[in-house]
XYZ file of C-alpha atoms in Angstrom:
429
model
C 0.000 0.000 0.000
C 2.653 2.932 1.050
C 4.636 2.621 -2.296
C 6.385 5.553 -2.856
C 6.224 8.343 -5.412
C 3.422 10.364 -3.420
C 3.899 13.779 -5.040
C 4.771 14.275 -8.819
C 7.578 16.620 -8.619
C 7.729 18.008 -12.426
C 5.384 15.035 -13.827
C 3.723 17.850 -16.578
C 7.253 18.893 -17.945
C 7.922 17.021 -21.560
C 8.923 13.373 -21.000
C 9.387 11.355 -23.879
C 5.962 9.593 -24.393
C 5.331 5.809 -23.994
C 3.907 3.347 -26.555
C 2.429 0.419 -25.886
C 4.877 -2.026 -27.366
C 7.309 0.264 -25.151
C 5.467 -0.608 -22.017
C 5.045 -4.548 -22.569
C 9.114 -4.407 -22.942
C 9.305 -2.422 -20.354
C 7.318 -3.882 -17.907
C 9.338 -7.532 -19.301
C 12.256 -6.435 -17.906
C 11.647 -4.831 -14.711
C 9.018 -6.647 -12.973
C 11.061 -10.400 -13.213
C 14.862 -10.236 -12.676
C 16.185 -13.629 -12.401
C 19.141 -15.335 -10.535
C 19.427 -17.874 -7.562
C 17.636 -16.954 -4.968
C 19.792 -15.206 -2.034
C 17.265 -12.727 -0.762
C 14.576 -11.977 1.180
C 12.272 -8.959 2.928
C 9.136 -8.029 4.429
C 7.105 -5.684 5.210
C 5.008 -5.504 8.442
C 1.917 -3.471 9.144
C 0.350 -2.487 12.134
C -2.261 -0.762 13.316
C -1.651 1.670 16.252
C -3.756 2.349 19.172
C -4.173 3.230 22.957
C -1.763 1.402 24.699
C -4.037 0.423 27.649
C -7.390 0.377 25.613
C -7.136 -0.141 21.963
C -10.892 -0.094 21.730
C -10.923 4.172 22.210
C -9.432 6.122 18.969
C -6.165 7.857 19.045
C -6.819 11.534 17.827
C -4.812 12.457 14.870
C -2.624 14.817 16.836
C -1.355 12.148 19.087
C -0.847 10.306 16.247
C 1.273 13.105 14.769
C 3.384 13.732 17.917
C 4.325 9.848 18.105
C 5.188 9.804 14.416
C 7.359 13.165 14.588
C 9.216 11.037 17.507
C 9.725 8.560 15.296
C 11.093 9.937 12.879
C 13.695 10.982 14.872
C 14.634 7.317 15.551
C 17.482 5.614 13.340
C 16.561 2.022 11.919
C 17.671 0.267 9.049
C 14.113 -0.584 7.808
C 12.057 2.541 6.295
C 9.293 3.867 8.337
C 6.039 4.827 6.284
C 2.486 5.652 6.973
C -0.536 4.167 5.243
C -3.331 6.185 4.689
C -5.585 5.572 8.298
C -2.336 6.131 10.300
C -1.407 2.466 10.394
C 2.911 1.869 10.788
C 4.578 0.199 7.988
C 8.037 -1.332 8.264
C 9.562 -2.153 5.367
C 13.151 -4.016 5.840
C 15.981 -3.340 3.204
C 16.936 -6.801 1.569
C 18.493 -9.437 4.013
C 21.114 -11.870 2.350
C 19.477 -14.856 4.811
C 16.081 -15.258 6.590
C 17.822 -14.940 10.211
C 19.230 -11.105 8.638
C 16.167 -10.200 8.220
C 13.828 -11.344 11.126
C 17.218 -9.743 13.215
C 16.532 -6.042 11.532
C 12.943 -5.909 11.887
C 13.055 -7.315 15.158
C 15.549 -4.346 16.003
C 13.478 -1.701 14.926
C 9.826 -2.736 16.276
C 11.908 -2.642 19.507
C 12.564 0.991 19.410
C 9.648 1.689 17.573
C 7.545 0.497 20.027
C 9.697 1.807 23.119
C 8.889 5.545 21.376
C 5.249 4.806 21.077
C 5.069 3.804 24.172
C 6.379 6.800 25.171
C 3.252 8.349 23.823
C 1.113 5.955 25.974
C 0.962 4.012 22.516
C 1.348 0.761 21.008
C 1.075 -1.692 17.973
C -1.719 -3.908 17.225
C -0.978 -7.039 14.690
C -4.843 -7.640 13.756
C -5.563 -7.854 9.796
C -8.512 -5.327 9.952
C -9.344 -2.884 12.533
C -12.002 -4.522 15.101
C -13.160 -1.792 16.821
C -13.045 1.910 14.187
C -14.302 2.934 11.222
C -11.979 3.709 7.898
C -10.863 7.421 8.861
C -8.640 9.271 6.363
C -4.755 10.367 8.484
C -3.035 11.122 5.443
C -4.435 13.818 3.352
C -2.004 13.321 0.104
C -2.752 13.666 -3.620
C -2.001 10.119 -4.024
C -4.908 8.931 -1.516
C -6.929 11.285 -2.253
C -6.795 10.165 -6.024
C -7.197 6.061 -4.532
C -10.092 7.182 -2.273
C -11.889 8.617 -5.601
C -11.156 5.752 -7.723
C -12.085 3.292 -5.242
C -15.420 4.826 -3.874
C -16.630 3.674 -7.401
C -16.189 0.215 -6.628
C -17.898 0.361 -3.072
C -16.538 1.083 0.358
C -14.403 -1.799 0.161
C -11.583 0.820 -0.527
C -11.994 2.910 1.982
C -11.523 0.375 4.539
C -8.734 -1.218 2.540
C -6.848 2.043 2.953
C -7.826 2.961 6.512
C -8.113 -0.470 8.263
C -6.639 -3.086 7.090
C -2.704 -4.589 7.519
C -0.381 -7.211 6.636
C 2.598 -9.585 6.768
C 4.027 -9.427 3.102
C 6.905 -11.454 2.372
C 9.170 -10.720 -0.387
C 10.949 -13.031 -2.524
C 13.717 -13.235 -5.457
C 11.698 -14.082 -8.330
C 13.747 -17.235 -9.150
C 15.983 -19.078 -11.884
C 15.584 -18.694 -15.440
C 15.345 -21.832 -15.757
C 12.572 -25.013 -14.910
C 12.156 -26.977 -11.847
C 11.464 -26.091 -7.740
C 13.581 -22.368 -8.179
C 12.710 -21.427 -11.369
C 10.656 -18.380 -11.739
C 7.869 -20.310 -13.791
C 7.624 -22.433 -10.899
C 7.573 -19.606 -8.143
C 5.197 -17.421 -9.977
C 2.475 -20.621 -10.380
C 3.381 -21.951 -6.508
C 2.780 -18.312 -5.002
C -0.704 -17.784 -6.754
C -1.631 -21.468 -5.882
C 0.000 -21.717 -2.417
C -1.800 -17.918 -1.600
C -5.002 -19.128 -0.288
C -2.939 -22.122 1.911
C -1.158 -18.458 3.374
C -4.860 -16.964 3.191
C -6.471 -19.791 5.828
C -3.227 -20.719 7.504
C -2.955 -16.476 9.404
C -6.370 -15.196 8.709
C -6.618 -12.644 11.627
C -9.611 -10.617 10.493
C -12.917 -12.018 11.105
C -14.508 -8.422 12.542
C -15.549 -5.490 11.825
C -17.414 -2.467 13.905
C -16.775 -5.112 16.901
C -19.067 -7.932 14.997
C -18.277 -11.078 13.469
C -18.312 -10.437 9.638
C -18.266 -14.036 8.842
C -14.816 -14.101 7.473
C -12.034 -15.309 9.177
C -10.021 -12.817 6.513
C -11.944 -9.776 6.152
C -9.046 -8.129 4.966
C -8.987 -10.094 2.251
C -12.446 -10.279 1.621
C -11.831 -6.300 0.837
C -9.272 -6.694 -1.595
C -11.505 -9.529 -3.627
C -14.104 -6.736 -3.146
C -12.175 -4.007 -4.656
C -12.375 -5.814 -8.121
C -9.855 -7.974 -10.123
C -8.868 -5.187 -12.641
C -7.041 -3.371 -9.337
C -6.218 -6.515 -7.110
C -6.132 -9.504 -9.246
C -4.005 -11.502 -10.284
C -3.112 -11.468 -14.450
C -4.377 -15.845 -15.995
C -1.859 -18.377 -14.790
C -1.221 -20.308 -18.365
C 1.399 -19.511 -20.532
C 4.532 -16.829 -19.933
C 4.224 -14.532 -16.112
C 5.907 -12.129 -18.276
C 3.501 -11.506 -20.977
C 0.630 -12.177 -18.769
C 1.571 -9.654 -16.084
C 2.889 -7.145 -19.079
C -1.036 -7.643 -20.656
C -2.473 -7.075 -17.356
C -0.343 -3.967 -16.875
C -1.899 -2.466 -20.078
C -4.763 -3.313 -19.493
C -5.430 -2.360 -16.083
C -7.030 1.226 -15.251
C -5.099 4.313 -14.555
C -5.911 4.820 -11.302
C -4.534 8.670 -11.409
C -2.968 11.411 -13.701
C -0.674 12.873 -11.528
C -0.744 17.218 -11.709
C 1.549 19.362 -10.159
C -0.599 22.300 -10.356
C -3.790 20.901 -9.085
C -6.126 18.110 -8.294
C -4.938 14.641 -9.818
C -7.001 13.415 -12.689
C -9.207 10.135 -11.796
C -10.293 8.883 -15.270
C -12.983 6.765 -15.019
C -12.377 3.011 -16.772
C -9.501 4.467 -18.989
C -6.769 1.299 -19.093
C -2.955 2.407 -19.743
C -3.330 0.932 -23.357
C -5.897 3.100 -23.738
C -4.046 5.892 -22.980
C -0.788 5.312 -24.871
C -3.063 5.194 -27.678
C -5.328 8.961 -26.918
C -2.518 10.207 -25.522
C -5.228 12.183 -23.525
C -5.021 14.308 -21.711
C -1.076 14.262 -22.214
C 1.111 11.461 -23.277
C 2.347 9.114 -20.457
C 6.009 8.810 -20.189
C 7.753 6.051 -18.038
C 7.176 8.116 -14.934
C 3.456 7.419 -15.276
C 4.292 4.042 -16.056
C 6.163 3.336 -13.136
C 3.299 4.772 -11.005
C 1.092 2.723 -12.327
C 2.549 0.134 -11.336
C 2.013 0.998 -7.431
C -1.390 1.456 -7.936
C -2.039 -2.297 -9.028
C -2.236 -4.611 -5.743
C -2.526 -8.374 -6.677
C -1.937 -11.136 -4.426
C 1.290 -11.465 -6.015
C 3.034 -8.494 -7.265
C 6.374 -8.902 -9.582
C 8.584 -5.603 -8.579
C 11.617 -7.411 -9.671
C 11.203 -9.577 -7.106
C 8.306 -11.211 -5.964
C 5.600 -9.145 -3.343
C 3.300 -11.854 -1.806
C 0.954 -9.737 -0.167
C -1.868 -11.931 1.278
C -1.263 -12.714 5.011
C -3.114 -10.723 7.687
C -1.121 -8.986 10.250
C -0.485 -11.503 12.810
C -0.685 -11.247 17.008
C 1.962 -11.056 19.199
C 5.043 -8.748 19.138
C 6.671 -11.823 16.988
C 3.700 -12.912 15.494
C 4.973 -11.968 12.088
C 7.850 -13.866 12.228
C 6.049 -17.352 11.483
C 4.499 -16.397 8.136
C 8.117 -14.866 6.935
C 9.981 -18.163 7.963
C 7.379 -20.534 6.129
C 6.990 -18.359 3.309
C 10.881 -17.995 2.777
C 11.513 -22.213 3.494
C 9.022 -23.410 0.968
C 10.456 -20.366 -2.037
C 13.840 -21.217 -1.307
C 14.758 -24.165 -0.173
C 14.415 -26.939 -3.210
C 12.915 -30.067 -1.259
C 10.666 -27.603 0.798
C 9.733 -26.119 -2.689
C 8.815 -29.513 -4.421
C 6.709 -30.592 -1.272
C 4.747 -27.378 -1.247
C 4.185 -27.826 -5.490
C 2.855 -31.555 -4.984
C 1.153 -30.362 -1.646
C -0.819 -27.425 -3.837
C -1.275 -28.558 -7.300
C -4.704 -30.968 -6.153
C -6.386 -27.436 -4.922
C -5.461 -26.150 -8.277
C -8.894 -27.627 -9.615
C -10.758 -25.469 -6.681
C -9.789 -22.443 -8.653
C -11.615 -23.044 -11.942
C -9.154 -21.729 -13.762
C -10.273 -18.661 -12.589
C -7.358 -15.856 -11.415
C -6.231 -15.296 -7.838
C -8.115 -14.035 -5.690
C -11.499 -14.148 -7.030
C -11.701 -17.558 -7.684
C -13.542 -20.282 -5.313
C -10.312 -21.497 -3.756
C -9.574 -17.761 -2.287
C -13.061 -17.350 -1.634
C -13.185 -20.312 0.790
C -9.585 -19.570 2.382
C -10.943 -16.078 3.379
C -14.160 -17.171 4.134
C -13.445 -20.370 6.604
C -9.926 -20.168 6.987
C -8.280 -23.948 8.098
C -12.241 -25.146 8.704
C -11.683 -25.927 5.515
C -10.248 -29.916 5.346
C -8.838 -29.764 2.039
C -7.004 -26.557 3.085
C -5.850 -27.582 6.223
C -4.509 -30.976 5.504
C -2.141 -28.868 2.543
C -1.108 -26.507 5.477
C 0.387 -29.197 7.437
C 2.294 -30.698 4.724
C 3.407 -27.114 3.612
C 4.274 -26.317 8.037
C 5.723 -29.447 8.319
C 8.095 -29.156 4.702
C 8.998 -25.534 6.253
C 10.143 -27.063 10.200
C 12.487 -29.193 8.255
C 14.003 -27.084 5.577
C 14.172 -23.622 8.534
C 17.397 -25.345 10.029
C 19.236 -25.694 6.387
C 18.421 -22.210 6.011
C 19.892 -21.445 9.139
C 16.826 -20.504 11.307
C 17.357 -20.424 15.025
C 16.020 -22.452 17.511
C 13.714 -19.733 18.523
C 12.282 -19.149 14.870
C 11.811 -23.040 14.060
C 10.373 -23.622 17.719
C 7.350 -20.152 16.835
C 6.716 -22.306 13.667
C 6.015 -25.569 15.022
C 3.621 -23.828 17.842
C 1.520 -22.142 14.636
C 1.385 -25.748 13.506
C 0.566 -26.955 16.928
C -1.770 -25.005 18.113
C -3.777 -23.794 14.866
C -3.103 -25.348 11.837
C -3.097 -29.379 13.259
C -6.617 -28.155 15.195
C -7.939 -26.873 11.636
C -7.891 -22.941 13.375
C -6.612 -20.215 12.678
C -5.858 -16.679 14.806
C -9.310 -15.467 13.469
C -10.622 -18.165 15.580
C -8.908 -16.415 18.909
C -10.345 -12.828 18.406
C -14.229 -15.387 17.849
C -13.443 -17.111 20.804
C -12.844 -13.781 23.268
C -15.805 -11.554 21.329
C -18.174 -14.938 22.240
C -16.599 -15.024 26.058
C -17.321 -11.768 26.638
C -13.319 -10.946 27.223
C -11.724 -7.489 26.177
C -9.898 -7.998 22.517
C -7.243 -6.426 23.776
């Protein structure tokens, strides 16, 4: 969500303009680079709330006060703010898993110490429970997102404002076939997404009420529509497909440095290399279209896999990153998880991630589902043994094999924590 490029500098001075045979190429070379996989990030979302109470609203001026702080804080990941105040940490590339848990573990230490300071804290919860979307940022880019999206429903709205995540990024593989090819990891991360989807839903309410998905967060991104979060058709080249689906997406802004952003209505990027309307688009434009497109999987040279709720805990996030990373990168984790996934394949129809009846039922019943939670032990129990060959501490393995312990073996999944409390009458907090 917080990608950068949120003012347009001199974006109406003469670029060169940008056909659309320019953009496929384009878009070819920049959204797959290809080598052995040696890297690996994430980015972690939170919401932030009272420290004591989480259920009362922070004002935006405390909000502003503890962010100013903050900003004053060195760490090595970059610190952003999505559009309803939630935190965003975003770690720099880490050359092993145990680099990068290390880093972000680092900095949500003295993050949270300064928020605390502010009689603040973080919440790991994949859609607010408790508030209402409410607009923090007041930028041209979201105010530009908010238009486009209130024509789709208020799915957006809470999208912006609510919602947060554990996304896990990946190298996007070989050039070549087999368990590390990029082929391979583009098909596994579509088809292992709704596995990811039921294994950390965290998200089942909304206004304090059950919603009746255990993933309401992604519930709103299927609602949001698949020409802004889908996924481009599985069969035949990821390049081509995601270059189509780039051109043939909606331009979600026209970006003005001398007043209000443009919000065509339905007008894809082909469309407009071809009207050139109402100015040409240059590869500036083209790059920033490419952060307003929010699939499941998103190729930014390296693969974005941006499905899993924002877990509990101050650690919580750390499980999804170390299964996510083992079963990408390690080849006999890889091959289990591709045998593991390819049955649930047939759920999808043929039908693009996320709104397809595989995703559907992943955000919708989370590991209730058999089918789904029989694959999510074979994929938890592939990831326990490949964590040690990829050097993962005692600590990280032993967090993964509770996850599989005490949710995925029972067929549950955090959603079904936050149930249980809102039925006993206890405090979510």
């Amino acid at each position: 969500m917080s990608d950068s490029a949120t003012d347009c500098g001199d974006c109406t001075e003469p670029r060169t303009a940008l056909s659309a045979a320019e953009v496929e190429a384009l878009v070819r070379g920049i959204c797959f680079k290809t080598g052995p996989p040696r890297t690996v990030g994430v980015e972690v979302e939170w919401l932030v709330h009272e420290l004591r109470r989480p259920q009362l609203p922070v004002t935006p001026e405390r909000l502003e006060a503890a962010y100013a702080a903050l900003r004053t804080v060195p760490l090595r990941s970059a610190l952003t703010v999505e559009p309803g105040g939630q935190l965003e940490l975003s770690s720099p590339p880490a050359a092993s898993l145990m680099e990068c848990v290390g880093t972000v573990s680092a900095d949500l230490d003295a993050v949270r110490a300064t928020l605390a300071g502010h009689g603040l804290g973080l919440v790991g919860v994949g859609n607010d429970p408790w508030h209402t979307p409410r607009r923090y940022l007041r930028e041209p880019r979201y105010d530009a997102m908010e238009t486009c999206l209130d024509r789709t429903g208020p799915a957006g709205r809470a999208m912006m404002c609510t919602s947060a995540s554990v996304q896990v990024s990946l190298d996007a593989g070989h050039e070549e076939p087999g368990p590390l090819g990029h082929g391979r990891r583009w098909w596994l991360a579509h088809q292992l997404g709704p596995v990811l989807v039921a294994a950390f839903a965290n998200s089942p309410l909304a206004d304090g009420e059950p919603t009746g998905w255990a993933s309401t967060r992604q519930l709103l991104w299927m609602e949001i529509g698949a020409e802004r979060a889908g996924a481009p058709p599985l069969d035949g080249d990821p390049r081509a497909a995601w270059a189509r689906h780039v051109l043939d997406a909606p331009v979600m802004c026209i970006r003005r440095d001398d007043r209000a952003w443009d919000v065509p209505d339905g007008m894809t990027f082909r469309e407009w290399t071809r009207s050139a309307r109402p100015r040409p688009p240059t590869r500036e434009d083209l790059d920033y279209h490419l952060t307003t497109l929010f699939p499941p999987v998103r190729p930014r040279g390296h693969l974005e896999l941006r499905m899993i709720d924002a877990q509990p805990g101050d650690d919580g996030w750390i499980v999804p990153l170390a299964v996510t990373t083992a079963l990408f990168d390690d080849a006999e984790a890889a091959e289990i998880a591709y045998r593991a996934v390819k049955p649930l394949a047939e759920r999808a129809l043929g039908l693009p991630a996320p709104h397809n009846p595989l995703w559907l039922d992943a955000a919708r019943t989370g590991l209730g589902d058999p089918e789904l939670r029989d694959v999510a032990a074979q994929c938890f129990t592939a990831a326990l043994d490949a964590l040690p060959r990829l050097g993962a501490t005692a600590e990280v393995t032993g967090a993964v094999s509770a996850h599989l312990e005490q949710y995925v073996l029972k067929g549950r999944c955090p959603a079904d924590d936050l149930l249980d409390r809102l039925h006993g009458k206890d405090s979510l907090s």
